[in-house]
Short mmCIF file of C-alpha atoms and ligand atoms in Angstrom, two decimals:
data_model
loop_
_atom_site.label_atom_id
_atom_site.label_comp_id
_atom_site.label_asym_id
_atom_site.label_seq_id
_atom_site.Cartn_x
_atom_site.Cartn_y
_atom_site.Cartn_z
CA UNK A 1 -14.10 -6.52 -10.01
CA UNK A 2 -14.89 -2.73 -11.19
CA UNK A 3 -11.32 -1.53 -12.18
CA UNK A 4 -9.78 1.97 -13.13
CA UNK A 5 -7.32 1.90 -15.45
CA UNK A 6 -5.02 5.03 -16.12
CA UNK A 7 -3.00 4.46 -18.86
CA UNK A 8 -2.11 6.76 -21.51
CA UNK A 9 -0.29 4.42 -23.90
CA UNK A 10 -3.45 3.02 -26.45
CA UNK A 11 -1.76 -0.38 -27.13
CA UNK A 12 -1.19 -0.64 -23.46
CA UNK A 13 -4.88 0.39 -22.50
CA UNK A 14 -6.13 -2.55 -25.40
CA UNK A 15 -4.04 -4.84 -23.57
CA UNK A 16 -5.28 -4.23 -19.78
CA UNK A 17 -8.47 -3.79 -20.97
CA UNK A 18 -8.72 -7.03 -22.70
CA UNK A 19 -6.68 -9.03 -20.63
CA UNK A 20 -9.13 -7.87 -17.72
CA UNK A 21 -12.48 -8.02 -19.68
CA UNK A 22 -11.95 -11.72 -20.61
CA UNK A 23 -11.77 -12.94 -16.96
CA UNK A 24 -14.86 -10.99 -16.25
CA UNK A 25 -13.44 -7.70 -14.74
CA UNK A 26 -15.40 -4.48 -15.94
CA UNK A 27 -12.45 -1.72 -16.47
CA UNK A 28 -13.48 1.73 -16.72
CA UNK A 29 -10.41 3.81 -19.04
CA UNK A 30 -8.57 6.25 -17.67
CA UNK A 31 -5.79 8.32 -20.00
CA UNK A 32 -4.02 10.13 -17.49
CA UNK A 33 -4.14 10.80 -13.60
CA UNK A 34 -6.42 13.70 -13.96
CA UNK A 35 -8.94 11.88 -15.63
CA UNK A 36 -8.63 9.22 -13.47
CA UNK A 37 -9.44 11.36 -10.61
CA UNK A 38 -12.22 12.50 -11.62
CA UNK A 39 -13.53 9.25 -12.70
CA UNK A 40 -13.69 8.25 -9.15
CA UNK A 41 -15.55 10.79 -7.89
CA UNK A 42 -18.50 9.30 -9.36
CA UNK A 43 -17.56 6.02 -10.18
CA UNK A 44 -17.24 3.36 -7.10
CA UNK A 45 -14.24 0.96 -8.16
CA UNK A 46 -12.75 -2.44 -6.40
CA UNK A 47 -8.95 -1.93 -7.72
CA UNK A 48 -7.22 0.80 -9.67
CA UNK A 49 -4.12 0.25 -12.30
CA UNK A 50 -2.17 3.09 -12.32
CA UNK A 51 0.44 3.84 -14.81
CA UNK A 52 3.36 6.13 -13.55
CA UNK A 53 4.51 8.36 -16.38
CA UNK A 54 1.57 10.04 -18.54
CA UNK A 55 0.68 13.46 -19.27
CA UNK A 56 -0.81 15.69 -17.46
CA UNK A 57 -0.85 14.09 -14.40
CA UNK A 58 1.27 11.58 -13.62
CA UNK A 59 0.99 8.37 -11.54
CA UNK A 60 2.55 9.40 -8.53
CA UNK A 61 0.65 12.68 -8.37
CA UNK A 62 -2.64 10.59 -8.64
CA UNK A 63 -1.99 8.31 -5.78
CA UNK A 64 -0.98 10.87 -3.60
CA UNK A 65 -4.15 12.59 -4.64
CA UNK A 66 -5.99 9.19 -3.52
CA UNK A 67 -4.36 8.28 -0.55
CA UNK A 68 -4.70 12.34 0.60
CA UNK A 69 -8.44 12.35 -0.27
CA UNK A 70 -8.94 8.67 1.58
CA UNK A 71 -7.73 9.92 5.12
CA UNK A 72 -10.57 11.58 5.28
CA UNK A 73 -13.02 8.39 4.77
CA UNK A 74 -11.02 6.09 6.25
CA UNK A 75 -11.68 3.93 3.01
CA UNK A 76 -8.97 2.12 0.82
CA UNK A 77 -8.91 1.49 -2.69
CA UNK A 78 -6.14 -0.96 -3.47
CA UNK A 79 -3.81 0.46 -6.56
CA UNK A 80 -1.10 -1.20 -8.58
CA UNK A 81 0.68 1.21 -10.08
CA UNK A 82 2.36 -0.07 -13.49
CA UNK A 83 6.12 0.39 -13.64
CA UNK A 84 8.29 1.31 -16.39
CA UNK A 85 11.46 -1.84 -16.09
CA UNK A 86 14.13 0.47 -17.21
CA UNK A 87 12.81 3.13 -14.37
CA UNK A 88 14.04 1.37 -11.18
CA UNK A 89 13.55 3.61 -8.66
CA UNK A 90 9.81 4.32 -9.69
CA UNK A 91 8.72 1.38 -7.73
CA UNK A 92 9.95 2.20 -4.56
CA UNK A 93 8.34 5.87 -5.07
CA UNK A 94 5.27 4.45 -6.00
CA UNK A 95 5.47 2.45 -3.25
CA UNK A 96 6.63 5.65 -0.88
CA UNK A 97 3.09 7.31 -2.40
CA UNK A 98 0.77 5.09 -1.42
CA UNK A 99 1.01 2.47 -4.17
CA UNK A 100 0.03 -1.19 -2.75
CA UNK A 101 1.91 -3.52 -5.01
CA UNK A 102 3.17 -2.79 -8.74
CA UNK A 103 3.48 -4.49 -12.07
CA UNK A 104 6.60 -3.99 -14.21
CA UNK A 105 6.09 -3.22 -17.78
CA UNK A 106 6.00 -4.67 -20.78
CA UNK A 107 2.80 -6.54 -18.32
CA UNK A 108 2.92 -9.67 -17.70
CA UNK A 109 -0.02 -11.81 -17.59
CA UNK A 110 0.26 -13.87 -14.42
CA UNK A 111 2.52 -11.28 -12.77
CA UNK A 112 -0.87 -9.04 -13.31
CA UNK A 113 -2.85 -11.40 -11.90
CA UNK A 114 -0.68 -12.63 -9.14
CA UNK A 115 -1.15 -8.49 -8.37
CA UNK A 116 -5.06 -9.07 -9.20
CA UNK A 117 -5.34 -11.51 -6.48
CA UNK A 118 -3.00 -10.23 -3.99
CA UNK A 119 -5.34 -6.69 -3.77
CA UNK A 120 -8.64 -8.72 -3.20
CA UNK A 121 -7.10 -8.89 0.36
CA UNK A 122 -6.52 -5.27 0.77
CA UNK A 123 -9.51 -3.83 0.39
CA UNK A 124 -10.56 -1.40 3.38
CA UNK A 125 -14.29 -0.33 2.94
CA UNK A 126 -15.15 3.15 4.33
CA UNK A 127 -17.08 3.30 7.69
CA UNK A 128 -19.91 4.92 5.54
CA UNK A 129 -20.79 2.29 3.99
CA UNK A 130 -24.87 0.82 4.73
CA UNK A 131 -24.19 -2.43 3.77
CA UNK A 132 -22.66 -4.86 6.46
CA UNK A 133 -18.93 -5.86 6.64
CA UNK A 134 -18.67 -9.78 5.12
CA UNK A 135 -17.55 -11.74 7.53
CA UNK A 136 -13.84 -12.98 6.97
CA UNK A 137 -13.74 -16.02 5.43
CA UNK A 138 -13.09 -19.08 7.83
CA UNK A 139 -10.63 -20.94 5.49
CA UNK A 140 -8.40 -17.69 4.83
CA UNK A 141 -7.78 -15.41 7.90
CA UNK A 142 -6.27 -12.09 7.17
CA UNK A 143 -2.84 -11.60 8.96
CA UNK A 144 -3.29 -9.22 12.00
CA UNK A 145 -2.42 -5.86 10.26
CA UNK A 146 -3.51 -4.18 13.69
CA UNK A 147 -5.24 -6.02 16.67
CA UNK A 148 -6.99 -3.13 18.28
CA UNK A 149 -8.09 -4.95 21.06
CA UNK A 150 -4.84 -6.49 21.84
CA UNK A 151 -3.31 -2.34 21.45
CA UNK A 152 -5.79 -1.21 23.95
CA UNK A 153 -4.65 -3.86 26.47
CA UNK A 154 -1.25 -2.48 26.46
CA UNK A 155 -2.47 0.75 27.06
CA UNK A 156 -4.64 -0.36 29.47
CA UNK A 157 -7.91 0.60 27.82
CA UNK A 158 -6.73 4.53 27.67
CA UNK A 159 -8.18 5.14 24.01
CA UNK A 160 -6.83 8.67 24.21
CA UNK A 161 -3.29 7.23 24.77
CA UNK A 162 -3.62 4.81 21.96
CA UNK A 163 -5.20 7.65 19.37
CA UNK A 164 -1.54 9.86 20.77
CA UNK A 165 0.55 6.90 19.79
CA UNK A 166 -1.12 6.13 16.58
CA UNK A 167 -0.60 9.75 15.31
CA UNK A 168 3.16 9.79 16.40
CA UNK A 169 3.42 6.37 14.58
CA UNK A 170 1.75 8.01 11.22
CA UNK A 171 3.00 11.06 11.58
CA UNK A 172 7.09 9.40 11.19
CA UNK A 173 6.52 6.79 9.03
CA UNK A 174 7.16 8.75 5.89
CA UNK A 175 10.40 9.93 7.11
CA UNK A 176 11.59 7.01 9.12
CA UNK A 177 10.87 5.02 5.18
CA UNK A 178 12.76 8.06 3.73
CA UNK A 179 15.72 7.74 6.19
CA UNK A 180 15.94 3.85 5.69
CA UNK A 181 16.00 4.63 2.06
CA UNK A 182 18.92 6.80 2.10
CA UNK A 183 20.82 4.50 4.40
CA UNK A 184 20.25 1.85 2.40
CA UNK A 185 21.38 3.77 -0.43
CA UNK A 186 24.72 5.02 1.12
CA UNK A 187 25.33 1.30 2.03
CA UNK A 188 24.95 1.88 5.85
CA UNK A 189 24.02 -0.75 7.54
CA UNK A 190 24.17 -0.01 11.31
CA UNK A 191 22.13 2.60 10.13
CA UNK A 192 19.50 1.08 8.37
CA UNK A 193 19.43 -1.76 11.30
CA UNK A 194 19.06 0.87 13.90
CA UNK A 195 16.09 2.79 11.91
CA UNK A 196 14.28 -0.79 11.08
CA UNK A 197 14.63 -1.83 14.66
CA UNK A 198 12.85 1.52 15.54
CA UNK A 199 9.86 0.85 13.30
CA UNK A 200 10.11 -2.57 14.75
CA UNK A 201 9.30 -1.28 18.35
CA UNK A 202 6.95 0.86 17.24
CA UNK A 203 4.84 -1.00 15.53
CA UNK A 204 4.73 -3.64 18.21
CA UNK A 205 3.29 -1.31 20.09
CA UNK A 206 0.73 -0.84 18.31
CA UNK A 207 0.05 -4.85 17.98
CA UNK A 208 0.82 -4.10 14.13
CA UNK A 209 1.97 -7.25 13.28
CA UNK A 210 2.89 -7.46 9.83
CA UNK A 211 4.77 -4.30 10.22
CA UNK A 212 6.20 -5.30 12.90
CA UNK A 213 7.79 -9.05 11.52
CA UNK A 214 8.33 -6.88 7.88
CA UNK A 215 10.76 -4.57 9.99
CA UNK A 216 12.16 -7.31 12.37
CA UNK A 217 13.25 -9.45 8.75
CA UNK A 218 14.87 -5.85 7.50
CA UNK A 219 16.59 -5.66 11.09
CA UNK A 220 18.14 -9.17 11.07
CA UNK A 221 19.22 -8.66 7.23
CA UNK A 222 21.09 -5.49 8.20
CA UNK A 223 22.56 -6.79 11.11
CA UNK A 224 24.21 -9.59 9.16
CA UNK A 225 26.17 -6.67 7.30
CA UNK A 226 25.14 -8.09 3.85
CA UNK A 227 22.18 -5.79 2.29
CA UNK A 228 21.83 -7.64 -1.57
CA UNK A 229 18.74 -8.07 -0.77
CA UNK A 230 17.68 -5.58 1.92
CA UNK A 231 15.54 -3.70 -1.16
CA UNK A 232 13.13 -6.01 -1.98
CA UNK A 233 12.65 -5.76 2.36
CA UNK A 234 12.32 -2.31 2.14
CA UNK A 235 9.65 -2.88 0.05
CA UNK A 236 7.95 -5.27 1.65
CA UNK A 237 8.21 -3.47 4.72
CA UNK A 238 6.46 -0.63 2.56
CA UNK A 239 3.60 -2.24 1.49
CA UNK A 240 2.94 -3.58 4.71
CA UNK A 241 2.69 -0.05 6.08
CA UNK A 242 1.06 1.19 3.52
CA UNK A 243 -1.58 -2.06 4.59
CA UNK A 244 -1.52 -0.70 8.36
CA UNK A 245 -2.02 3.06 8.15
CA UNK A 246 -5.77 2.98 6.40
CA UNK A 247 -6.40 0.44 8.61
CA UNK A 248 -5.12 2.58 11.89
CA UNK A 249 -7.43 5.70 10.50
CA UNK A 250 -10.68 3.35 9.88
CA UNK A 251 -10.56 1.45 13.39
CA UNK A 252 -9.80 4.50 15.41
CA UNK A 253 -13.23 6.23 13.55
CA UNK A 254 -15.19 3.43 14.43
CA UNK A 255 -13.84 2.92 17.57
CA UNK A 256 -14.93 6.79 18.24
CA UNK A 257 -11.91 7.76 20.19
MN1 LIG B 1 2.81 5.90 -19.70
#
């Protein structure tokens, strides 16, 4: 893989780089988020490691950069961002930014590559691109992030209906995240239930399936009144959007709605 790295911490950078280069990955270094933005505009990488504090720019302000500049192509370029372990509630904003997975810090070898290997599924390719889709491998099919087909059948084949419902759907997942966030924060639980239970329905709708069983897990866990472990759901649930909404932009381009 062709990997961006944005680190600004040297012994850090040596690490990735190495650790990378030696299973055959070509990293391209990054120091900060500004640099790594402008990296990509000519450079055309499979996976980018972002670090969350640096100068200048920091990590968050480069994946939101990213993600922004990607609604427009419909493409998706999976990042890790690399978290600090003291700085807990840096992975959930990474996360909340557009952030596919992280790594804590000091890395971890296999917990990088565990990371590695879970973004080789992610990857979204823009609708621009010449060169034919691959065909999914028979031995591994991807989860359903969003049966189109199976969405149009419940609108009955109205694509103009489907586009409406897909831009309500993005347009509240940020703050429907936000507000299960807080609740889970302030310890409510009804709360949090009723909110996951909405982005349950929702995404059902849409034949978003991951979503859909992420949020239905985070509904039953809130219901049982206990929420120990109703972050690392929250998270889950977050990645899996995070999965779904590139995918929702790039099928309803090609579909031409
Ligand atoms: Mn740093």
């Amino acid at each position: 893989m062709k990997i961006l790295l944005a680190e600004d911490n040297a012994v850090n950078r040596k690490l990735a780089i190495t650790l990378l280069e030696k299973r055959g990955h070509t990293v391209i270094p990054t120091e900060n988020g500004q640099e790594a933005l402008v990296a990509l505009e000519h450079e055309n990488v499979d996976l980018i490691l972002m670090d969350v504090q640096m100068p200048v720019m920091d990590g968050f302000e480069a994946i939101r950069a990213i993600r922004a500049k990607e609604r427009c192509t419909g493409a998706h370029i999976p990042i890790i961002a690399l978290t600090a372990h003291a700085m807990k509630g840096d992975r959930e904003k990474c996360l909340g930014v557009g952030a596919d997975d992280y790594v804590p810090k000091p890395i971890r070898t296999p917990e990088l590559l565990a990371a590695l290997d879970r973004s080789r599924k992610l990857r979204v390719d823009a609708p621009s691109t010449t060169s034919p889709s691959p065909a999914p491998s028979p031995k591994e099919p991807a989860p359903t992030v969003f049966d189109v087909n199976d969405a149009l059948n419940r609108v009955e084949g109205d694509r103009e209906l489907l586009e409406e419902i897909v831009r309500i759907f993005t347009g509240e997942c940020s703050s429907n995240m936000d507000a299960i966030r807080q609740a889970f924060a302030s310890g409510d639980a009804r709360l949090l239930e009723r909110l996951a239970h909405t982005i349950k329905g929702a995404s059902a709708n849409l034949s978003a399936a991951t979503v859909s069983e992420a949020a239905f897990k985070l509904e039953k866990l809130a219901s049982s009144g206990n929420l120990e472990n109703a972050g690392e759901w929250i998270d889950t649930l977050q990645r899996e959007i995070n999965r779904l909404l590139p995918e929702l932009a790039s099928v309803c381009q090609k579909v031409a709605f």
